[in-house]
């Protein structure tokens, strides 16, 4: 049984007991929300780690994308990224590896699952297309068998959640053509499927195979993450008809997954003008019946390459307040190059900050209490407490060391004229 | 005549002509808004530089705070910060220097005015209290003469705008006592004035001297920036009665300044929960009759020391959309130490990003056109255009160099599987 079907049957699982410990919800409300699909616990029955929950009323969670796109990176490097992301506070890692060496890509995925202490997500079409590439076959030749085989293998081997781009339908593609974009389809998976659909003149195979995929997902309790193949690649394209048409399809697929007892969340943009962020979140919540919303950023302008951890932190914080549940990080390297270790770290921390600021704005759980303690620590100029309460303790400790802050009774910004010394 | 009194008399000045060139407003609307006080052009008659406008309908502007707080920094270092801030896109610099060497503080201020190609602001009470400190006199002994003397000297020597904390009244202080804060008064100027008022049991001297200050400001066309001595030092204290009580006083002072023909803007928080940011901006616009709003951040959580350029970018972007006109940067060093050069750079860029994202959300001027060009450059994988359109060109150029991006026809994130190559 999956967490969803257990909850529907009024069964409280060990995973629920464990995951609720760190959430501001009672066990009964927690189970109730899981039974309705408002909360998911992405945890494959074959993957051992401390599970966390994503969805309504829980703290906002953060995912870090890693993985190679050529042999310029390596297994070792990606495992280091896993470690850095975990230490910085990520709740989840996605392995997005692709390259021309299928066996290397598979080895990386297996090692990441083995070593990860946080949930692991994948985009199966990446491994499928990598296999095709290695076999010198066109993407267009991907068969139903290829798709189900890789999904089955990944499920058996412990992937906790999978991005399935089942919403890129012929109907959605027709609407995209009628309302063209500047950047078109920027989702790697989405563009591959669009190509397959055009060449074969058939419906999206992930959609036609959706029942079979649900069967596999049910067996291993893989959470499906309904990918937004039509996510915009520029704020100019954001919230257009194709994006919203796909969202409607995803809403229907949410119902089907829940009916089958399969945990499901929905993926969202991407690149969104600030004025449209809240609306995007509320629309997903309505159309997809409060399915947990897993968003990428959104970055709120395209004009800041090199700083997309900041453009995304702005979008994520606003989205979090509006109800987004799960933030996929964006690193400073986004739109420029594959992230290095420092980029991974900066990306995770920026998302953790956005998540905390949003939870604080919603007065969720103990966020206000932590903020209160930090205010008191600052008033007392207690550097030890400030460090312990910081979202990145290491950063504060480094400043304490470099600037010898503990030797001073006054704030280093103002020196003699420190306002705290006057105590008004 | 000041810009305000000229505009009231239907006179279009050279400064108006120059400043409107880079704004999405017609000259007539621009003059009209200046005449009503909705827009200010902070430019002292004794300071030569290209003036820019702050206020309704103009692009959001960015200020960088610099200045020493002890001899750990130096004139040379602060002049370098001026240069870095200017190059990174700051429209304004504030010299907040204080230390035990009065003549050094004065020299720094004079050199900054001399070398700055952007507007220069100060907080006169810093120089006043520095002088007292050097003369071994208590802050409590500051006389009316001390105050007017320094304000007069700074005005003569070309300061474009001055923070005057005239809103810290006895009434406001009483309300603060009745509704205590965790962090109390964190404004340096505000805490000094509070101490003076308590010791002398008199009303705030900047308030009692306000007419005399207006006379000086009028003579040199110094824009008054009504300081928020009661700005919160923690999101826990944000938007409390003392802060709003002071805002009401500032609204009244806006009227007095405008009546006297003196350009005026209002300063705002500080530390504000995301849920209250929009409300803070709208309240100021209403209470202060659309006086330009100059905000510090706001940082949206206190739990991220080391990353307050990000917590402030979140707050600034939301505030910008709600109508904030002028963003005082916050650097990664805030709450830890005086900013280094890199901190100044990161602080300015983060504010520039927030300003642009907000202007874009408001579809202001050519912001959408720039965003559109960037989307096209990205679609074409045209690194040269991406660099030219970036808010930080240097950052993109460095990535192009390091990762040899121009040699590649595909996006370095996805390699062989680049979605743009599929062109859907």
mmCIF file of C-alpha atoms in Angstrom, chain B residues 66 197 423:
data_model
loop_
_atom_site.group_PDB
_atom_site.id
_atom_site.type_symbol
_atom_site.label_atom_id
_atom_site.label_comp_id
_atom_site.label_asym_id
_atom_site.label_seq_id
_atom_site.Cartn_x
_atom_site.Cartn_y
_atom_site.Cartn_z
ATOM 1 C CA UNK B 66 29.187 53.775 2.559
ATOM 2 C CA UNK B 197 15.007 64.153 24.347
ATOM 3 C CA UNK B 423 13.022 24.293 -31.509
#
